[in-house]
Amino acid sequence: MSVLEWFFIGLIILFFMGIMFFSLSDLRKDLVFYKKKQKNVKQMSQYQKKKNMKKQPH
């Protein structure tokens, strides 16, 4: 194969590697976001439980 063909094969490989890197970084960003969101939801549910416990007469 000629040098030009290897050059285009390299470009195609780099293109797909770039897409893969972008996708994985986006998935990682979403995972971090949803972990933080889940933590906030847990804190809110604990807050609601404490609030409801205080409302109930003993």
mmCIF file of N, CA, C and O in Angstrom:
data_model
loop_
_atom_site.group_PDB
_atom_site.id
_atom_site.type_symbol
_atom_site.label_atom_id
_atom_site.label_comp_id
_atom_site.label_asym_id
_atom_site.label_seq_id
_atom_site.Cartn_x
_atom_site.Cartn_y
_atom_site.Cartn_z
ATOM 1 N N MET A 1 0.837 -1.191 0.000
ATOM 2 C CA MET A 1 0.000 0.000 0.000
ATOM 3 C C MET A 1 0.877 1.249 0.000
ATOM 4 O O MET A 1 1.965 1.255 0.564
ATOM 5 N N SER A 2 0.352 2.261 -0.568
ATOM 6 C CA SER A 2 1.127 3.493 -0.658
ATOM 7 C C SER A 2 1.023 4.301 0.642
ATOM 8 O O SER A 2 0.188 4.038 1.501
ATOM 9 N N VAL A 3 1.867 5.270 0.726
ATOM 10 C CA VAL A 3 1.903 6.135 1.907
ATOM 11 C C VAL A 3 0.589 6.891 2.059
ATOM 12 O O VAL A 3 0.090 7.086 3.167
ATOM 13 N N LEU A 4 0.004 7.293 0.940
ATOM 14 C CA LEU A 4 -1.254 8.038 0.973
ATOM 15 C C LEU A 4 -2.376 7.199 1.584
ATOM 16 O O LEU A 4 -3.176 7.704 2.380
ATOM 17 N N GLU A 5 -2.424 5.913 1.245
ATOM 18 C CA GLU A 5 -3.456 5.049 1.820
ATOM 19 C C GLU A 5 -3.266 4.898 3.327
ATOM 20 O O GLU A 5 -4.232 4.930 4.091
ATOM 21 N N TRP A 6 -2.037 4.720 3.770
ATOM 22 C CA TRP A 6 -1.784 4.618 5.204
ATOM 23 C C TRP A 6 -2.149 5.920 5.915
ATOM 24 O O TRP A 6 -2.630 5.898 7.051
ATOM 25 N N PHE A 7 -1.916 7.033 5.258
ATOM 26 C CA PHE A 7 -2.280 8.330 5.826
ATOM 27 C C PHE A 7 -3.787 8.418 6.055
ATOM 28 O O PHE A 7 -4.243 8.819 7.132
ATOM 29 N N PHE A 8 -4.577 8.011 5.061
ATOM 30 C CA PHE A 8 -6.032 8.068 5.208
ATOM 31 C C PHE A 8 -6.539 7.055 6.231
ATOM 32 O O PHE A 8 -7.481 7.339 6.985
ATOM 33 N N ILE A 9 -5.914 5.892 6.292
ATOM 34 C CA ILE A 9 -6.280 4.914 7.322
ATOM 35 C C ILE A 9 -6.010 5.493 8.706
ATOM 36 O O ILE A 9 -6.822 5.363 9.625
ATOM 37 N N GLY A 10 -4.889 6.158 8.854
ATOM 38 C CA GLY A 10 -4.558 6.818 10.122
ATOM 39 C C GLY A 10 -5.555 7.902 10.481
ATOM 40 O O GLY A 10 -5.953 8.032 11.641
ATOM 41 N N LEU A 11 -5.975 8.672 9.486
ATOM 42 C CA LEU A 11 -6.976 9.721 9.746
ATOM 43 C C LEU A 11 -8.303 9.114 10.193
ATOM 44 O O LEU A 11 -8.948 9.635 11.112
ATOM 45 N N ILE A 12 -8.721 8.033 9.540
ATOM 46 C CA ILE A 12 -9.977 7.375 9.928
ATOM 47 C C ILE A 12 -9.884 6.851 11.358
ATOM 48 O O ILE A 12 -10.808 7.028 12.163
ATOM 49 N N ILE A 13 -8.748 6.232 11.698
ATOM 50 C CA ILE A 13 -8.562 5.709 13.060
ATOM 51 C C ILE A 13 -8.587 6.848 14.076
ATOM 52 O O ILE A 13 -9.249 6.753 15.114
ATOM 53 N N LEU A 14 -7.896 7.940 13.764
ATOM 54 C CA LEU A 14 -7.900 9.097 14.677
ATOM 55 C C LEU A 14 -9.300 9.683 14.829
ATOM 56 O O LEU A 14 -9.689 10.101 15.919
ATOM 57 N N PHE A 15 -10.062 9.718 13.748
ATOM 58 C CA PHE A 15 -11.422 10.243 13.793
ATOM 59 C C PHE A 15 -12.278 9.420 14.757
ATOM 60 O O PHE A 15 -12.961 9.965 15.631
ATOM 61 N N PHE A 16 -12.237 8.092 14.606
ATOM 62 C CA PHE A 16 -13.051 7.247 15.478
ATOM 63 C C PHE A 16 -12.539 7.249 16.918
ATOM 64 O O PHE A 16 -13.336 7.154 17.861
ATOM 65 N N MET A 17 -11.235 7.374 17.105
ATOM 66 C CA MET A 17 -10.697 7.489 18.461
ATOM 67 C C MET A 17 -11.174 8.793 19.106
ATOM 68 O O MET A 17 -11.473 8.828 20.295
ATOM 69 N N GLY A 18 -11.234 9.867 18.327
ATOM 70 C CA GLY A 18 -11.739 11.143 18.842
ATOM 71 C C GLY A 18 -13.201 11.046 19.242
ATOM 72 O O GLY A 18 -13.593 11.552 20.290
ATOM 73 N N ILE A 19 -14.000 10.380 18.414
ATOM 74 C CA ILE A 19 -15.410 10.195 18.748
ATOM 75 C C ILE A 19 -15.540 9.377 20.034
ATOM 76 O O ILE A 19 -16.335 9.705 20.918
ATOM 77 N N MET A 20 -14.756 8.314 20.144
ATOM 78 C CA MET A 20 -14.804 7.469 21.341
ATOM 79 C C MET A 20 -14.388 8.264 22.578
ATOM 80 O O MET A 20 -15.043 8.181 23.625
ATOM 81 N N PHE A 21 -13.328 9.051 22.467
ATOM 82 C CA PHE A 21 -12.868 9.854 23.600
ATOM 83 C C PHE A 21 -13.932 10.872 24.008
ATOM 84 O O PHE A 21 -14.218 11.045 25.199
ATOM 85 N N PHE A 22 -14.546 11.542 23.035
ATOM 86 C CA PHE A 22 -15.585 12.521 23.329
ATOM 87 C C PHE A 22 -16.775 11.859 24.019
ATOM 88 O O PHE A 22 -17.317 12.373 25.002
ATOM 89 N N SER A 23 -17.186 10.703 23.513
ATOM 90 C CA SER A 23 -18.335 9.997 24.091
ATOM 91 C C SER A 23 -18.050 9.562 25.524
ATOM 92 O O SER A 23 -18.895 9.739 26.411
ATOM 93 N N LEU A 24 -16.869 9.003 25.749
ATOM 94 C CA LEU A 24 -16.545 8.547 27.096
ATOM 95 C C LEU A 24 -16.415 9.710 28.070
ATOM 96 O O LEU A 24 -16.837 9.605 29.219
ATOM 97 N N SER A 25 -15.863 10.826 27.623
ATOM 98 C CA SER A 25 -15.753 11.981 28.520
ATOM 99 C C SER A 25 -17.130 12.548 28.842
ATOM 100 O O SER A 25 -17.392 12.958 29.973
ATOM 101 N N ASP A 26 -18.040 12.545 27.872
ATOM 102 C CA ASP A 26 -19.399 13.011 28.103
ATOM 103 C C ASP A 26 -20.135 12.080 29.063
ATOM 104 O O ASP A 26 -20.843 12.541 29.972
ATOM 105 N N LEU A 27 -19.963 10.776 28.886
ATOM 106 C CA LEU A 27 -20.593 9.825 29.800
ATOM 107 C C LEU A 27 -20.057 9.992 31.220
ATOM 108 O O LEU A 27 -20.818 9.923 32.190
ATOM 109 N N ARG A 28 -18.756 10.239 31.327
ATOM 110 C CA ARG A 28 -18.163 10.434 32.652
ATOM 111 C C ARG A 28 -18.712 11.699 33.314
ATOM 112 O O ARG A 28 -19.016 11.710 34.516
ATOM 113 N N LYS A 29 -18.867 12.755 32.532
ATOM 114 C CA LYS A 29 -19.415 14.006 33.052
ATOM 115 C C LYS A 29 -20.854 13.796 33.539
ATOM 116 O O LYS A 29 -21.237 14.262 34.612
ATOM 117 N N ASP A 30 -21.648 13.050 32.751
ATOM 118 C CA ASP A 30 -23.025 12.766 33.149
ATOM 119 C C ASP A 30 -23.069 11.916 34.408
ATOM 120 O O ASP A 30 -23.916 12.127 35.280
ATOM 121 N N LEU A 31 -22.163 10.949 34.515
ATOM 122 C CA LEU A 31 -22.133 10.077 35.691
ATOM 123 C C LEU A 31 -21.851 10.895 36.946
ATOM 124 O O LEU A 31 -22.516 10.716 37.972
ATOM 125 N N VAL A 32 -20.892 11.804 36.870
ATOM 126 C CA VAL A 32 -20.569 12.657 38.016
ATOM 127 C C VAL A 32 -21.776 13.528 38.366
ATOM 128 O O VAL A 32 -22.130 13.673 39.540
ATOM 129 N N PHE A 33 -22.451 14.090 37.351
ATOM 130 C CA PHE A 33 -23.608 14.941 37.591
ATOM 131 C C PHE A 33 -24.718 14.166 38.293
ATOM 132 O O PHE A 33 -25.293 14.634 39.272
ATOM 133 N N TYR A 34 -25.020 12.951 37.807
ATOM 134 C CA TYR A 34 -26.118 12.194 38.400
ATOM 135 C C TYR A 34 -25.764 11.653 39.775
ATOM 136 O O TYR A 34 -26.641 11.496 40.618
ATOM 137 N N LYS A 35 -24.475 11.385 40.041
ATOM 138 C CA LYS A 35 -24.079 10.986 41.391
ATOM 139 C C LYS A 35 -24.326 12.129 42.363
ATOM 140 O O LYS A 35 -24.826 11.928 43.460
ATOM 141 N N LYS A 36 -23.960 13.351 41.951
ATOM 142 C CA LYS A 36 -24.210 14.513 42.805
ATOM 143 C C LYS A 36 -25.701 14.721 43.008
ATOM 144 O O LYS A 36 -26.156 15.024 44.109
ATOM 145 N N LYS A 37 -26.482 14.552 41.941
ATOM 146 C CA LYS A 37 -27.928 14.734 42.025
ATOM 147 C C LYS A 37 -28.537 13.690 42.957
ATOM 148 O O LYS A 37 -29.407 14.002 43.763
ATOM 149 N N GLN A 38 -28.066 12.452 42.859
ATOM 150 C CA GLN A 38 -28.582 11.379 43.713
ATOM 151 C C GLN A 38 -28.255 11.669 45.180
ATOM 152 O O GLN A 38 -29.081 11.450 46.063
ATOM 153 N N LYS A 39 -27.068 12.203 45.419
ATOM 154 C CA LYS A 39 -26.678 12.543 46.785
ATOM 155 C C LYS A 39 -27.599 13.628 47.337
ATOM 156 O O LYS A 39 -28.038 13.564 48.479
ATOM 157 N N ASN A 40 -27.925 14.622 46.510
ATOM 158 C CA ASN A 40 -28.831 15.688 46.942
ATOM 159 C C ASN A 40 -30.223 15.151 47.203
ATOM 160 O O ASN A 40 -30.897 15.583 48.131
ATOM 161 N N VAL A 41 -30.682 14.190 46.373
ATOM 162 C CA VAL A 41 -32.004 13.598 46.577
ATOM 163 C C VAL A 41 -32.036 12.840 47.899
ATOM 164 O O VAL A 41 -33.007 12.929 48.653
ATOM 165 N N LYS A 42 -30.969 12.118 48.212
ATOM 166 C CA LYS A 42 -30.903 11.402 49.491
ATOM 167 C C LYS A 42 -30.956 12.382 50.661
ATOM 168 O O LYS A 42 -31.650 12.146 51.646
ATOM 169 N N GLN A 43 -30.211 13.479 50.536
ATOM 170 C CA GLN A 43 -30.219 14.466 51.612
ATOM 171 C C GLN A 43 -31.602 15.081 51.776
ATOM 172 O O GLN A 43 -32.064 15.277 52.895
ATOM 173 N N MET A 44 -32.281 15.357 50.676
ATOM 174 C CA MET A 44 -33.623 15.931 50.756
ATOM 175 C C MET A 44 -34.596 14.932 51.377
ATOM 176 O O MET A 44 -35.448 15.305 52.187
ATOM 177 N N SER A 45 -34.489 13.647 51.009
ATOM 178 C CA SER A 45 -35.412 12.656 51.575
ATOM 179 C C SER A 45 -35.157 12.490 53.071
ATOM 180 O O SER A 45 -36.101 12.338 53.848
ATOM 181 N N GLN A 46 -33.892 12.548 53.488
ATOM 182 C CA GLN A 46 -33.596 12.478 54.914
ATOM 183 C C GLN A 46 -34.149 13.711 55.630
ATOM 184 O O GLN A 46 -34.689 13.610 56.737
ATOM 185 N N TYR A 47 -34.036 14.863 54.993
ATOM 186 C CA TYR A 47 -34.572 16.100 55.563
ATOM 187 C C TYR A 47 -36.092 15.991 55.709
ATOM 188 O O TYR A 47 -36.656 16.367 56.737
ATOM 189 N N GLN A 48 -36.759 15.464 54.670
ATOM 190 C CA GLN A 48 -38.212 15.317 54.724
ATOM 191 C C GLN A 48 -38.619 14.351 55.836
ATOM 192 O O GLN A 48 -39.599 14.591 56.543
ATOM 193 N N LYS A 49 -37.878 13.266 56.010
ATOM 194 C CA LYS A 49 -38.187 12.309 57.077
ATOM 195 C C LYS A 49 -38.053 12.967 58.439
ATOM 196 O O LYS A 49 -38.908 12.802 59.315
ATOM 197 N N LYS A 50 -36.977 13.726 58.634
ATOM 198 C CA LYS A 50 -36.773 14.408 59.912
ATOM 199 C C LYS A 50 -37.877 15.428 60.154
ATOM 200 O O LYS A 50 -38.383 15.572 61.265
ATOM 201 N N LYS A 51 -38.259 16.130 59.097
ATOM 202 C CA LYS A 51 -39.305 17.142 59.208
ATOM 203 C C LYS A 51 -40.632 16.493 59.583
ATOM 204 O O LYS A 51 -41.361 16.983 60.441
ATOM 205 N N ASN A 52 -40.946 15.352 58.946
ATOM 206 C CA ASN A 52 -42.189 14.649 59.253
ATOM 207 C C ASN A 52 -42.163 14.059 60.654
ATOM 208 O O ASN A 52 -43.199 13.993 61.320
ATOM 209 N N MET A 53 -41.004 13.623 61.116
ATOM 210 C CA MET A 53 -40.897 13.071 62.465
ATOM 211 C C MET A 53 -41.179 14.164 63.506
ATOM 212 O O MET A 53 -41.787 13.907 64.532
ATOM 213 N N LYS A 54 -40.734 15.386 63.227
ATOM 214 C CA LYS A 54 -40.943 16.481 64.163
ATOM 215 C C LYS A 54 -42.425 16.886 64.201
ATOM 216 O O LYS A 54 -42.918 17.322 65.233
ATOM 217 N N LYS A 55 -43.125 16.745 63.076
ATOM 218 C CA LYS A 55 -44.531 17.144 63.019
ATOM 219 C C LYS A 55 -45.446 16.210 63.822
ATOM 220 O O LYS A 55 -46.464 16.616 64.330
ATOM 221 N N GLN A 56 -45.066 14.927 63.884
ATOM 222 C CA GLN A 56 -45.932 13.949 64.542
ATOM 223 C C GLN A 56 -45.944 14.171 66.049
ATOM 224 O O GLN A 56 -44.903 14.339 66.669
ATOM 225 N N PRO A 57 -47.129 14.187 66.645
ATOM 226 C CA PRO A 57 -47.200 14.345 68.119
ATOM 227 C C PRO A 57 -46.750 13.058 68.802
ATOM 228 O O PRO A 57 -46.955 11.971 68.312
ATOM 229 N N HIS A 58 -46.165 13.220 69.985
ATOM 230 C CA HIS A 58 -45.666 12.050 70.708
ATOM 231 C C HIS A 58 -46.714 11.538 71.648
ATOM 232 O O HIS A 58 -47.410 12.121 72.327
#
